[in-house]
C-alpha positions as a Markdown table, in Angstrom:
| # | Residue | x | y | z |
|---|---|---|---|---|
| 1 | Met | 0.0 | 0.0 | 0.0 |
| 2 | Glu | 1.2 | 3.5 | -0.8 |
| 3 | Asn | 1.7 | 5.4 | 2.4 |
| 4 | Pro | -0.8 | 8.4 | 2.7 |
| 5 | Leu | 2.2 | 10.7 | 3.4 |
| 6 | Asp | 3.6 | 9.9 | -0.1 |
| 7 | Tyr | 0.7 | 11.8 | -1.7 |
| 8 | Leu | 2.0 | 15.0 | 0.0 |
| 9 | Asn | 5.0 | 15.0 | -2.3 |
| 10 | Asn | 2.7 | 15.2 | -5.3 |
| 11 | Leu | 0.8 | 18.3 | -4.2 |
| 12 | Asn | 1.7 | 21.9 | -4.9 |
| 13 | Glu | 2.5 | 23.0 | -1.4 |
| 14 | Asn | 1.5 | 26.6 | -1.9 |
| 15 | Asp | -2.0 | 26.4 | -3.2 |
| 16 | Trp | -3.7 | 23.0 | -3.1 |
| 17 | Leu | -5.5 | 23.7 | 0.2 |
| 18 | Ile | -7.4 | 26.9 | -0.6 |
| 19 | Gly | -8.0 | 29.3 | 2.3 |
| 20 | Tyr | -5.3 | 27.6 | 4.4 |
| 21 | Asp | -1.6 | 27.5 | 4.6 |
| 22 | Ser | -0.6 | 24.2 | 2.8 |
| 23 | Gly | 2.9 | 24.4 | 4.1 |
| 24 | Gln | 1.7 | 24.6 | 7.7 |
| 25 | Phe | -0.6 | 21.6 | 7.0 |
| 26 | Asn | 2.3 | 19.5 | 5.8 |
| 27 | Gln | 4.4 | 20.4 | 8.8 |
| 28 | Leu | 1.6 | 19.6 | 11.2 |
| 29 | Val | 1.1 | 16.2 | 9.5 |
| 30 | Gln | 4.7 | 15.3 | 9.9 |
| 31 | Glu | 4.8 | 16.4 | 13.6 |
| 32 | Leu | 1.7 | 14.3 | 14.5 |
| 33 | Tyr | 3.0 | 11.4 | 12.5 |
| 34 | Leu | 6.2 | 11.3 | 14.5 |
| 35 | Glu | 4.4 | 11.5 | 17.8 |
| 36 | Leu | 2.1 | 8.6 | 16.9 |
| 37 | Ile | 5.0 | 6.5 | 15.6 |
| 38 | Gln | 6.8 | 6.9 | 18.9 |
| 39 | Leu | 3.7 | 6.0 | 20.9 |
| 40 | Ser | 3.2 | 2.8 | 18.9 |
| 41 | Ala | 6.9 | 1.8 | 18.6 |
| 42 | Phe | 6.8 | -0.9 | 21.4 |
| 43 | Glu | 3.0 | -1.6 | 21.5 |
| 44 | Thr | 0.1 | -2.1 | 19.2 |
| 45 | Pro | -0.9 | 1.2 | 17.5 |
| 46 | Pro | -3.2 | 3.3 | 19.7 |
| 47 | Lys | -6.9 | 3.6 | 18.9 |
| 48 | Ile | -7.7 | 7.2 | 18.2 |
| 49 | Ile | -11.0 | 9.1 | 18.5 |
| 50 | Leu | -10.8 | 12.1 | 16.2 |
| 51 | Ala | -13.2 | 14.9 | 17.0 |
| 52 | Glu | -11.3 | 18.0 | 16.0 |
| 53 | Arg | -13.3 | 21.1 | 15.1 |
| 54 | Glu | -10.4 | 22.9 | 13.4 |
| 55 | Thr | -10.1 | 21.9 | 9.8 |
| 56 | Leu | -6.3 | 21.8 | 9.5 |
| 57 | Arg | -5.9 | 19.8 | 12.7 |
| 58 | Phe | -8.6 | 17.4 | 11.7 |
| 59 | Leu | -7.1 | 16.6 | 8.3 |
| 60 | Ala | -3.6 | 16.5 | 9.6 |
| 61 | Ser | -4.6 | 14.2 | 12.5 |
| 62 | Phe | -6.4 | 11.9 | 10.1 |
| 63 | Leu | -3.5 | 11.6 | 7.7 |
| 64 | Ala | -1.0 | 11.1 | 10.5 |
| 65 | Ala | -3.1 | 8.3 | 12.0 |
| 66 | Cys | -3.5 | 6.5 | 8.7 |
| 67 | Ala | 0.3 | 6.8 | 7.9 |
| 68 | Ala | 1.2 | 5.5 | 11.4 |
| 69 | Asn | -1.2 | 2.6 | 11.0 |
| 70 | Cys | -3.3 | 3.7 | 13.9 |
| 71 | Pro | -7.0 | 2.8 | 13.9 |
| 72 | Val | -8.9 | 6.1 | 13.7 |
| 73 | Phe | -12.6 | 6.7 | 14.6 |
| 74 | Leu | -14.1 | 9.9 | 13.0 |
| 75 | Cys | -16.5 | 11.5 | 15.4 |
| 76 | Asn | -18.9 | 14.5 | 15.5 |
| 77 | Pro | -17.7 | 17.0 | 18.1 |
| 78 | Asp | -21.3 | 18.1 | 18.6 |
| 79 | Trp | -22.6 | 14.7 | 19.8 |
| 80 | Gly | -24.4 | 14.9 | 23.1 |
| 81 | Thr | -23.4 | 13.1 | 26.3 |
| 82 | Gln | -25.5 | 10.1 | 25.6 |
| 83 | Glu | -24.0 | 9.6 | 22.2 |
| 84 | Trp | -20.5 | 10.1 | 23.5 |
| 85 | Gln | -21.2 | 7.5 | 26.2 |
| 86 | Gln | -22.2 | 5.0 | 23.4 |
| 87 | Val | -18.9 | 5.8 | 21.5 |
| 88 | Phe | -16.6 | 5.5 | 24.6 |
| 89 | Asp | -18.3 | 2.2 | 25.7 |
| 90 | Leu | -17.9 | 0.8 | 22.2 |
| 91 | Val | -14.4 | 2.1 | 21.3 |
| 92 | Gln | -12.5 | 2.4 | 24.6 |
| 93 | Pro | -10.0 | 4.7 | 23.0 |
| 94 | Asp | -6.3 | 5.2 | 23.8 |
| 95 | Ile | -6.1 | 8.7 | 22.5 |
| 96 | Val | -8.8 | 11.4 | 22.0 |
| 97 | Leu | -8.0 | 14.3 | 19.6 |
| 98 | Gly | -10.2 | 17.3 | 19.8 |
| 99 | Ile | -12.9 | 18.7 | 22.0 |
| 100 | Gly | -16.3 | 17.1 | 22.2 |
| 101 | His | -19.4 | 19.1 | 23.3 |
| 102 | Gly | -21.0 | 16.3 | 25.3 |
| 103 | Ala | -17.8 | 14.4 | 26.3 |
| 104 | Gly | -16.4 | 16.5 | 29.1 |
| 105 | Glu | -17.0 | 13.8 | 31.7 |
| 106 | Met | -15.9 | 10.9 | 29.5 |
| 107 | Gly | -12.2 | 11.7 | 29.5 |
| 108 | Arg | -9.6 | 14.4 | 29.6 |
| 109 | Trp | -9.6 | 16.3 | 26.4 |
| 110 | Gly | -7.0 | 18.6 | 24.9 |
| 111 | Asp | -5.0 | 19.6 | 21.9 |
| 112 | Thr | -2.9 | 16.5 | 21.9 |
| 113 | Gly | -5.5 | 14.1 | 23.3 |
| 114 | Thr | -5.7 | 11.9 | 26.3 |
| 115 | Pro | -2.8 | 9.9 | 27.8 |
| 116 | Arg | -2.4 | 6.4 | 26.5 |
| 117 | Ile | -4.4 | 3.8 | 28.5 |
| 118 | Pro | -4.2 | 0.0 | 28.0 |
| 119 | Asn | -7.2 | -1.5 | 26.4 |
| 120 | Ala | -6.4 | -5.2 | 26.1 |
| 121 | Gln | -10.0 | -6.1 | 26.9 |
| 122 | Cys | -11.2 | -4.3 | 23.7 |
| 123 | Pro | -8.7 | -5.3 | 20.9 |
| 124 | Met | -8.9 | -4.1 | 17.4 |
| 125 | Pro | -9.8 | -6.6 | 14.6 |
| 126 | Asn | -6.7 | -8.2 | 13.2 |
| 127 | Ala | -5.8 | -6.4 | 10.0 |
| 128 | Pro | -2.5 | -5.6 | 8.2 |
| 129 | Tyr | -3.6 | -2.1 | 7.2 |
| 130 | Pro | -4.9 | 1.1 | 8.9 |
| 131 | Leu | -8.6 | 0.9 | 9.7 |
| 132 | Ile | -10.7 | 4.0 | 9.3 |
| 133 | Met | -14.0 | 4.0 | 11.2 |
| 134 | Ile | -16.6 | 6.3 | 9.7 |
| 135 | Pro | -19.8 | 6.9 | 11.7 |
| 136 | Thr | -23.2 | 6.0 | 10.4 |
| 137 | Gly | -26.7 | 6.1 | 11.9 |
| 138 | Gly | -27.2 | 8.0 | 15.1 |
| 139 | Ser | -30.2 | 10.1 | 13.9 |
| 140 | Ser | -32.6 | 8.0 | 15.9 |
| 141 | Gly | -30.7 | 5.0 | 17.1 |
| 142 | Gln | -27.3 | 3.6 | 18.0 |
| 143 | Ile | -24.2 | 5.1 | 16.4 |
| 144 | Lys | -22.3 | 2.5 | 14.3 |
| 145 | Phe | -18.9 | 2.7 | 12.7 |
| 146 | Ala | -18.4 | 1.3 | 9.2 |
| 147 | Ile | -14.9 | -0.1 | 8.9 |
| 148 | His | -13.0 | 1.3 | 5.9 |
| 149 | Thr | -9.4 | 1.2 | 4.9 |
| 150 | Trp | -7.2 | 3.5 | 2.8 |
| 151 | Glu | -7.7 | 1.0 | -0.1 |
| 152 | Thr | -11.6 | 1.1 | 0.0 |
| 153 | Leu | -11.5 | 4.9 | 0.0 |
| 154 | Ile | -9.0 | 5.0 | -2.9 |
| 155 | Ala | -11.2 | 2.5 | -4.8 |
| 156 | Ser | -14.1 | 5.0 | -4.5 |
| 157 | Val | -11.8 | 7.8 | -5.9 |
| 158 | Gln | -10.7 | 5.7 | -8.8 |
| 159 | Gly | -14.3 | 4.8 | -9.7 |
| 160 | Phe | -15.2 | 8.5 | -9.5 |
| 161 | Thr | -12.3 | 9.8 | -11.7 |
| 162 | Glu | -12.9 | 7.1 | -14.3 |
| 163 | Tyr | -16.7 | 7.8 | -14.4 |
| 164 | Phe | -16.2 | 11.5 | -14.9 |
| 165 | Gln | -13.1 | 11.0 | -17.1 |
| 166 | Ile | -10.8 | 13.3 | -15.1 |
| 167 | Lys | -7.4 | 13.0 | -13.6 |
| 168 | Lys | -7.5 | 15.6 | -10.9 |
| 169 | Val | -10.5 | 16.4 | -8.7 |
| 170 | Asn | -11.0 | 19.9 | -7.4 |
| 171 | Ser | -13.5 | 20.0 | -4.6 |
| 172 | Phe | -15.4 | 22.8 | -2.8 |
| 173 | Cys | -16.4 | 21.2 | 0.5 |
| 174 | Val | -19.2 | 22.5 | 2.8 |
| 175 | Leu | -20.0 | 19.2 | 4.4 |
| 176 | Pro | -18.6 | 17.9 | 7.7 |
| 177 | Leu | -15.3 | 16.2 | 7.3 |
| 178 | Tyr | -16.1 | 13.4 | 9.9 |
| 179 | His | -19.0 | 12.4 | 7.6 |
| 180 | Val | -18.2 | 10.2 | 4.5 |
| 181 | Ser | -19.6 | 12.9 | 2.2 |
| 182 | Gly | -17.1 | 15.5 | 3.5 |
| 183 | Leu | -14.1 | 13.1 | 4.0 |
| 184 | Met | -14.3 | 11.7 | 0.4 |
| 185 | Gln | -14.1 | 15.2 | -1.0 |
| 186 | Phe | -10.7 | 15.6 | 0.8 |
| 187 | Ile | -9.6 | 12.1 | -0.3 |
| 188 | Arg | -10.4 | 12.8 | -3.9 |
| 189 | Ser | -8.5 | 16.0 | -4.1 |
| 190 | Phe | -5.6 | 14.9 | -1.9 |
| 191 | Thr | -4.9 | 11.7 | -3.8 |
| 192 | Thr | -5.4 | 13.0 | -7.3 |
| 193 | Gly | -3.3 | 16.2 | -6.9 |
| 194 | Gly | -6.3 | 18.4 | -7.1 |
| 195 | Arg | -7.3 | 21.5 | -5.2 |
| 196 | Leu | -9.5 | 21.6 | -2.1 |
| 197 | Ala | -11.5 | 24.5 | -0.8 |
| 198 | Ile | -13.3 | 24.1 | 2.6 |
| 199 | Leu | -15.9 | 26.5 | 3.9 |
| 200 | Pro | -18.6 | 25.9 | 6.6 |
| 201 | Phe | -22.0 | 25.9 | 5.0 |
| 202 | Lys | -23.3 | 28.7 | 7.3 |
| 203 | Thr | -20.4 | 30.9 | 6.1 |
| 204 | Leu | -21.3 | 30.2 | 2.5 |
| 205 | Glu | -25.0 | 30.9 | 3.2 |
| 206 | Ser | -24.1 | 34.3 | 4.7 |
| 207 | Gly | -22.7 | 35.2 | 1.3 |
| 208 | Lys | -19.0 | 34.7 | 1.9 |
| 209 | Ile | -17.4 | 32.8 | -1.0 |
| 210 | Leu | -13.8 | 31.8 | -1.8 |
| 211 | Asn | -12.1 | 33.0 | -4.9 |
| 212 | Ile | -12.1 | 30.0 | -7.2 |
| 213 | Lys | -13.0 | 29.2 | -10.8 |
| 214 | Gln | -16.2 | 27.2 | -10.2 |
| 215 | Ser | -16.2 | 25.7 | -13.7 |
| 216 | Glu | -13.1 | 23.6 | -12.5 |
| 217 | Phe | -14.7 | 22.4 | -9.3 |
| 218 | Phe | -17.1 | 19.8 | -7.9 |
| 219 | Ile | -19.3 | 20.8 | -5.0 |
| 220 | Ser | -21.3 | 18.3 | -2.9 |
| 221 | Leu | -24.6 | 19.3 | -1.2 |
| 222 | Val | -27.6 | 17.7 | 0.6 |
| 223 | Pro | -31.1 | 18.7 | -0.6 |
| 224 | Thr | -31.8 | 21.1 | 2.2 |
| 225 | Gln | -28.6 | 23.0 | 1.5 |
| 226 | Leu | -29.4 | 23.2 | -2.2 |
| 227 | Gln | -32.9 | 24.5 | -1.3 |
| 228 | Arg | -31.4 | 27.3 | 0.8 |
| 229 | Leu | -28.8 | 28.3 | -1.8 |
| 230 | Leu | -31.5 | 28.5 | -4.4 |
| 231 | Glu | -33.4 | 31.0 | -2.2 |
| 232 | Asn | -30.5 | 33.5 | -2.7 |
| 233 | Pro | -30.2 | 34.9 | -6.3 |
| 234 | Glu | -26.5 | 35.7 | -6.0 |
| 235 | Leu | -25.7 | 32.2 | -4.6 |
| 236 | Thr | -27.9 | 30.6 | -7.2 |
| 237 | Glu | -25.9 | 32.3 | -10.0 |
| 238 | Trp | -22.6 | 31.4 | -8.2 |
| 239 | Leu | -23.8 | 27.7 | -8.0 |
| 240 | Ser | -24.8 | 27.6 | -11.6 |
| 241 | Glu | -21.1 | 28.1 | -12.7 |
| 242 | Phe | -19.9 | 24.9 | -11.0 |
| 243 | Asn | -18.7 | 22.0 | -13.2 |
| 244 | Thr | -20.8 | 19.6 | -11.2 |
| 245 | Val | -23.1 | 19.9 | -8.1 |
| 246 | Leu | -23.2 | 16.4 | -6.5 |
| 247 | Leu | -26.5 | 15.9 | -4.6 |
| 248 | Gly | -26.9 | 13.1 | -2.1 |
| 249 | Gly | -27.5 | 12.3 | 1.6 |
| 250 | Ala | -31.3 | 12.1 | 1.2 |
| 251 | Pro | -33.9 | 11.9 | -1.5 |
| 252 | Ala | -34.5 | 15.2 | -3.3 |
| 253 | Trp | -38.1 | 16.3 | -4.0 |
| 254 | Glu | -39.4 | 16.9 | -7.5 |
| 255 | Glu | -40.0 | 20.7 | -7.0 |
| 256 | Leu | -36.4 | 21.2 | -5.9 |
| 257 | Leu | -35.0 | 19.3 | -8.9 |
| 258 | Glu | -37.2 | 21.3 | -11.2 |
| 259 | Lys | -36.0 | 24.5 | -9.6 |
| 260 | Ala | -32.4 | 23.5 | -10.1 |
| 261 | Lys | -33.1 | 22.6 | -13.7 |
| 262 | Phe | -34.7 | 26.0 | -14.3 |
| 263 | Tyr | -31.6 | 27.8 | -13.0 |
| 264 | Arg | -29.4 | 25.5 | -15.1 |
| 265 | Ile | -27.6 | 24.1 | -12.1 |
| 266 | Arg | -25.3 | 21.3 | -13.3 |
| 267 | Leu | -26.8 | 18.8 | -10.8 |
| 268 | Ala | -25.6 | 15.3 | -10.4 |
| 269 | Pro | -28.0 | 13.3 | -8.1 |
| 270 | Thr | -26.1 | 10.5 | -6.5 |
| 271 | Tyr | -26.8 | 7.2 | -4.7 |
| 272 | Gly | -24.4 | 5.8 | -2.1 |
| 273 | Met | -23.8 | 5.5 | 1.6 |
| 274 | Thr | -21.2 | 5.4 | 4.3 |
| 275 | Glu | -20.7 | 1.7 | 3.7 |
| 276 | Thr | -19.8 | 2.2 | 0.1 |
| 277 | Ala | -17.5 | 5.2 | 0.7 |
| 278 | Ser | -19.9 | 7.6 | -1.0 |
| 279 | Gln | -21.6 | 7.2 | -4.3 |
| 280 | Ile | -21.8 | 4.1 | -6.4 |
| 281 | Ala | -24.2 | 5.6 | -8.9 |
| 282 | Thr | -24.5 | 9.1 | -10.2 |
| 283 | Leu | -26.5 | 10.9 | -12.8 |
| 284 | Lys | -24.3 | 13.1 | -15.0 |
| 285 | Pro | -25.2 | 16.8 | -15.2 |
| 286 | Asp | -25.9 | 16.8 | -18.9 |
| 287 | Asp | -28.4 | 13.9 | -18.4 |
| 288 | Phe | -30.0 | 15.9 | -15.6 |
| 289 | Leu | -30.4 | 19.0 | -17.6 |
| 290 | Asn | -31.8 | 17.0 | -20.5 |
| 291 | Gly | -34.6 | 15.8 | -18.3 |
| 292 | Lys | -33.3 | 12.4 | -17.1 |
| 293 | Thr | -34.6 | 11.5 | -13.6 |
| 294 | Ser | -32.8 | 8.7 | -11.8 |
| 295 | Ser | -29.7 | 8.1 | -9.7 |
| 296 | Gly | -27.7 | 7.6 | -12.8 |
| 297 | Gln | -25.4 | 4.9 | -14.0 |
| 298 | Val | -23.3 | 2.7 | -11.8 |
| 299 | Leu | -19.7 | 3.8 | -11.3 |
| 300 | Pro | -16.9 | 1.5 | -12.7 |
| 301 | His | -15.7 | 0.2 | -9.3 |
| 302 | Ala | -19.2 | -1.1 | -8.4 |
| 303 | Lys | -21.9 | -3.4 | -9.6 |
| 304 | Val | -25.6 | -3.3 | -8.7 |
| 305 | Thr | -28.1 | -6.1 | -9.0 |
| 306 | Ile | -31.8 | -6.2 | -8.2 |
| 307 | His | -33.2 | -9.3 | -6.4 |
| 308 | Asn | -36.6 | -10.4 | -5.3 |
| 309 | Gln | -37.2 | -11.7 | -1.8 |
| 310 | Gln | -36.2 | -15.2 | -2.8 |
| 311 | Gly | -32.8 | -13.9 | -4.0 |
| 312 | Glu | -33.4 | -14.3 | -7.7 |
| 313 | Ile | -32.0 | -11.6 | -10.0 |
| 314 | Leu | -34.7 | -9.6 | -11.6 |
| 315 | Asn | -34.8 | -8.2 | -15.2 |
| 316 | Ser | -34.6 | -4.6 | -16.3 |
| 317 | Asn | -37.5 | -2.4 | -15.0 |
| 318 | Glu | -38.5 | -4.9 | -12.3 |
| 319 | Ile | -38.5 | -3.5 | -8.8 |
| 320 | Gly | -36.7 | -5.4 | -6.0 |
| 321 | Asn | -34.1 | -5.2 | -3.3 |
| 322 | Ile | -30.7 | -3.6 | -4.2 |
| 323 | Thr | -27.5 | -5.5 | -3.8 |
| 324 | Ile | -24.1 | -3.8 | -4.2 |
| 325 | Gln | -20.7 | -5.2 | -5.0 |
| 326 | Ala | -17.9 | -2.7 | -4.9 |
| 327 | Gln | -14.2 | -2.4 | -4.2 |
| 328 | Ser | -15.1 | 0.5 | -1.9 |
| 329 | Leu | -17.3 | -1.6 | 0.4 |
| 330 | Ala | -16.7 | -1.3 | 4.1 |
| 331 | Leu | -15.3 | -4.5 | 5.7 |
| 332 | Gly | -18.1 | -4.6 | 8.4 |
| 333 | Tyr | -19.1 | -2.6 | 11.4 |
| 334 | Tyr | -16.7 | -2.1 | 14.3 |
| 335 | Pro | -15.5 | -4.3 | 16.0 |
| 336 | Ile | -16.4 | -7.1 | 13.6 |
| 337 | Ile | -14.8 | -7.5 | 10.2 |
| 338 | Gln | -17.1 | -9.7 | 8.1 |
| 339 | Glu | -15.6 | -12.5 | 6.0 |
| 340 | Asn | -16.5 | -12.5 | 2.3 |
| 341 | Gln | -18.1 | -9.1 | 2.4 |
| 342 | Asp | -18.7 | -9.2 | -1.4 |
| 343 | Asn | -22.4 | -8.6 | -1.6 |
| 344 | Phe | -24.0 | -5.8 | 0.4 |
| 345 | Arg | -27.8 | -6.1 | 0.4 |
| 346 | Val | -29.3 | -2.7 | 1.4 |
| 347 | Asp | -32.8 | -1.8 | 2.6 |
| 348 | Asp | -33.5 | 0.3 | -0.6 |
| 349 | Leu | -35.8 | -0.8 | -3.3 |
| 350 | Gly | -35.3 | 0.1 | -6.9 |
| 351 | Phe | -34.8 | -1.1 | -10.5 |
| 352 | Leu | -32.3 | -0.8 | -13.3 |
| 353 | Asp | -33.9 | 0.5 | -16.6 |
| 354 | Asp | -33.0 | -0.6 | -20.1 |
| 355 | Gln | -30.1 | 1.9 | -20.2 |
| 356 | Gly | -28.6 | 0.7 | -16.9 |
| 357 | Tyr | -29.7 | 3.7 | -14.9 |
| 358 | Leu | -30.5 | 3.1 | -11.3 |
| 359 | Asn | -33.9 | 4.2 | -10.0 |
| 360 | Ile | -34.7 | 4.3 | -6.3 |
| 361 | Val | -38.4 | 3.8 | -5.3 |
| 362 | Gly | -38.2 | 3.6 | -1.5 |
| 363 | Arg | -37.0 | 1.5 | 1.4 |
| 364 | Ser | -38.2 | -1.9 | 2.5 |
| 365 | Ser | -38.2 | -0.8 | 6.1 |
| 366 | Glu | -40.5 | 2.2 | 5.3 |
| 367 | Lys | -43.1 | -0.1 | 3.5 |
| 368 | Ile | -46.5 | 0.5 | 4.9 |
| 369 | Ile | -49.1 | -2.2 | 4.8 |
| 370 | Thr | -52.7 | -1.0 | 5.0 |
| 371 | Gly | -55.6 | -3.2 | 4.4 |
| 372 | Gly | -53.3 | -5.8 | 2.8 |
| 373 | Glu | -51.9 | -3.3 | 0.3 |
| 374 | Asn | -48.2 | -2.6 | 0.1 |
| 375 | Ile | -47.4 | 1.1 | -0.1 |
| 376 | Tyr | -44.1 | 2.9 | -0.4 |
| 377 | Pro | -44.0 | 6.5 | 1.0 |
| 378 | Ala | -41.7 | 7.9 | -1.7 |
| 379 | Glu | -44.4 | 7.5 | -4.4 |
| 380 | Ile | -47.1 | 9.2 | -2.2 |
| 381 | Glu | -44.7 | 12.0 | -1.2 |
| 382 | Ser | -43.7 | 12.7 | -4.8 |
| 383 | Ala | -47.4 | 13.0 | -5.8 |
| 384 | Ile | -48.1 | 15.3 | -2.9 |
| 385 | Arg | -45.1 | 17.6 | -3.8 |
| 386 | Glu | -46.3 | 17.8 | -7.4 |
| 387 | Thr | -49.5 | 19.6 | -6.1 |
| 388 | Gln | -47.1 | 22.5 | -5.2 |
| 389 | Leu | -49.2 | 23.1 | -2.1 |
| 390 | Val | -46.7 | 21.8 | 0.5 |
| 391 | Ala | -43.2 | 23.0 | 1.4 |
| 392 | Asp | -42.2 | 19.6 | 2.9 |
| 393 | Ile | -43.9 | 16.3 | 3.3 |
| 394 | Cys | -43.4 | 12.9 | 4.9 |
| 395 | Val | -45.8 | 9.9 | 4.8 |
| 396 | Ile | -45.7 | 7.3 | 7.5 |
| 397 | Gly | -47.9 | 4.5 | 8.8 |
| 398 | Ile | -49.3 | 4.6 | 12.3 |
| 399 | Pro | -50.9 | 1.6 | 14.0 |
| 400 | Asp | -54.6 | 1.0 | 13.2 |
| 401 | Lys | -56.7 | -1.8 | 14.6 |
| 402 | His | -58.8 | -2.1 | 11.5 |
| 403 | Trp | -56.3 | -1.6 | 8.7 |
| 404 | Gly | -53.0 | -2.6 | 10.3 |
| 405 | Gln | -51.5 | 0.7 | 9.5 |
| 406 | Ala | -53.2 | 4.0 | 8.6 |
| 407 | Leu | -51.5 | 6.1 | 6.0 |
| 408 | Thr | -50.6 | 9.5 | 7.5 |
| 409 | Ala | -49.2 | 12.6 | 5.8 |
| 410 | Ile | -47.3 | 15.1 | 8.0 |
| 411 | Tyr | -46.6 | 18.2 | 6.0 |
| 412 | Ile | -45.7 | 21.9 | 6.0 |
| 413 | Pro | -48.4 | 23.8 | 4.0 |
| 414 | Lys | -47.0 | 26.5 | 1.7 |
| 415 | Lys | -49.8 | 28.8 | 2.8 |
| 416 | Ser | -51.7 | 28.7 | 6.1 |
| 417 | Asn | -55.1 | 28.7 | 4.4 |
| 418 | Ile | -54.5 | 25.6 | 2.3 |
| 419 | Ser | -57.1 | 22.9 | 3.0 |
| 420 | Thr | -56.3 | 19.2 | 3.0 |
| 421 | Leu | -59.4 | 18.7 | 0.9 |
| 422 | Lys | -57.8 | 20.7 | -1.9 |
| 423 | Ile | -54.7 | 18.5 | -1.8 |
| 424 | Gln | -56.7 | 15.3 | -1.7 |
| 425 | Thr | -58.8 | 16.4 | -4.7 |
| 426 | Leu | -55.6 | 17.0 | -6.8 |
| 427 | Leu | -54.4 | 13.5 | -5.8 |
| 428 | Lys | -57.5 | 11.6 | -7.0 |
| 429 | Asp | -56.3 | 11.5 | -10.6 |
| 430 | Lys | -52.8 | 10.6 | -9.6 |
| 431 | Leu | -53.1 | 7.9 | -7.0 |
| 432 | Ser | -55.3 | 4.9 | -6.2 |
| 433 | Lys | -57.8 | 5.6 | -3.5 |
| 434 | Phe | -56.0 | 3.4 | -0.9 |
| 435 | Lys | -52.8 | 5.4 | -1.5 |
| 436 | Ile | -54.4 | 8.7 | -0.4 |
| 437 | Pro | -53.5 | 9.4 | 3.2 |
| 438 | Lys | -56.2 | 9.0 | 5.8 |
| 439 | Tyr | -54.8 | 11.5 | 8.2 |
| 440 | Trp | -53.3 | 14.9 | 7.4 |
| 441 | Ile | -51.2 | 16.7 | 10.1 |
| 442 | Pro | -49.9 | 20.2 | 9.4 |
| 443 | Gln | -46.6 | 21.2 | 11.1 |
| 444 | Gln | -44.3 | 24.2 | 11.0 |
| 445 | Asn | -41.2 | 22.0 | 10.4 |
| 446 | Leu | -40.2 | 18.4 | 10.1 |
| 447 | Pro | -37.4 | 16.8 | 12.1 |
| 448 | Arg | -34.4 | 16.3 | 9.8 |
| 449 | Asn | -30.8 | 15.7 | 10.6 |
| 450 | Ser | -27.9 | 17.7 | 9.1 |
| 451 | Gln | -27.9 | 15.5 | 6.0 |
| 452 | Gly | -31.6 | 16.2 | 5.4 |
| 453 | Lys | -32.8 | 12.7 | 6.4 |
| 454 | Ile | -36.1 | 12.6 | 8.2 |
| 455 | Asn | -36.5 | 11.2 | 11.7 |
| 456 | Arg | -39.5 | 8.9 | 11.2 |
| 457 | Gln | -39.6 | 7.7 | 14.8 |
| 458 | Gln | -40.0 | 11.2 | 16.0 |
| 459 | Leu | -42.7 | 11.9 | 13.4 |
| 460 | Glu | -44.7 | 8.9 | 14.5 |
| 461 | Lys | -44.7 | 10.3 | 18.1 |
| 462 | Ile | -45.8 | 13.7 | 16.7 |
| 463 | Ala | -48.6 | 12.0 | 14.7 |
| 464 | Ile | -50.0 | 9.9 | 17.5 |
| 465 | Ala | -49.9 | 12.9 | 19.9 |
| 466 | Tyr | -51.7 | 15.1 | 17.4 |
| 467 | Leu | -54.4 | 12.5 | 16.6 |
| 468 | Gln | -55.1 | 12.0 | 20.3 |
| 469 | Asn | -55.6 | 15.7 | 20.8 |
| 470 | Pro | -56.1 | 17.4 | 17.3 |
| 471 | Leu | -57.3 | 20.7 | 18.7 |
| 472 | Lys | -54.4 | 21.3 | 21.1 |
């Protein structure tokens, strides 16, 4: 394996890291690397929790840990006490780098981390390469860490560059670096000799932009970020000049896609996840602007097959469970490396059309069964958005003693005087009668995480409380 530090020699020290001192970054990496090498000289490499807020220190610490063959766990500094308790119980780290909002009582934090403590009772999986643990989940349940390596991340980069037919990747990153969507932007630029601009999204939204030539850059956004940028005419114009605007993290709604198309945003909707080291399918911008609607074609480093519940491979245009094979697949979830992790069967349902484009129709776990009929919320939500009477919508099933589950729409009306009867009337020509929600619950906002994913468990509680006391 090529050592991560070798890539530093291929970068233009003066300008590859836009907005920061690249020379200072290189020096910091070397210093941290030497410290970690000394710590692990006579013992197994220390397990490192990385929760740095400061960009240079985060990236330098990450590279140094990988180069020194230290297992590194990427963490969100803003996790609460309960989440940090989960992480400490699971990881039992040797070193903590950074400062965590809710972790003050968990350990002694500082610029150089905690002292080394022996953790023989919680050994790392046996592997001859540095392990990179990337968090997944946590929006409504237990935090898990997908186990990646430098090789799985590089495989993702190679698939990306081959798919877009480029050698160097210039990235404008506004997503958190501890998340796979932010980390992979760094990895793409760093390992291909490209340039990297990093700016917090709140700073960008306030109107501050870095001096770059957008036509040479990729930018990655989640749907809620795209929506907010398109509300600002100056930022809309700025965004329209990017080579490619990758869009992922959560399903985008039809109205948002249409708005992006109207402003000629070179959007590239993607499909991927933490376990696949970002996207394994992407719709190219020209396809998007020409009216194509899907998650695009599968990248060269991956293969997607569609199966029925019996495991049989389905033909084109037949909906079934998605199974992924990819060189970028995670090895498992910490602390277990799974043997023969060749086929990753996900919860998503979809189909491959005649041209090999991947189309996502919903999730198996979100399937609602009402009166014996199988319903997937994505279809209902899309139809409701097309009425252009709601600003946001989520369809869930709540327990019902007669029907098993009752279809329930929780939505934000665009105007306060919009009646549910008007929405239902518009849906009659689009949906079967059993697919029109029984209950309609207006809200001022819907609970979404930073990636734009909805918290359905919380929505179910909101719905049940509302229906028990609708006049409250």
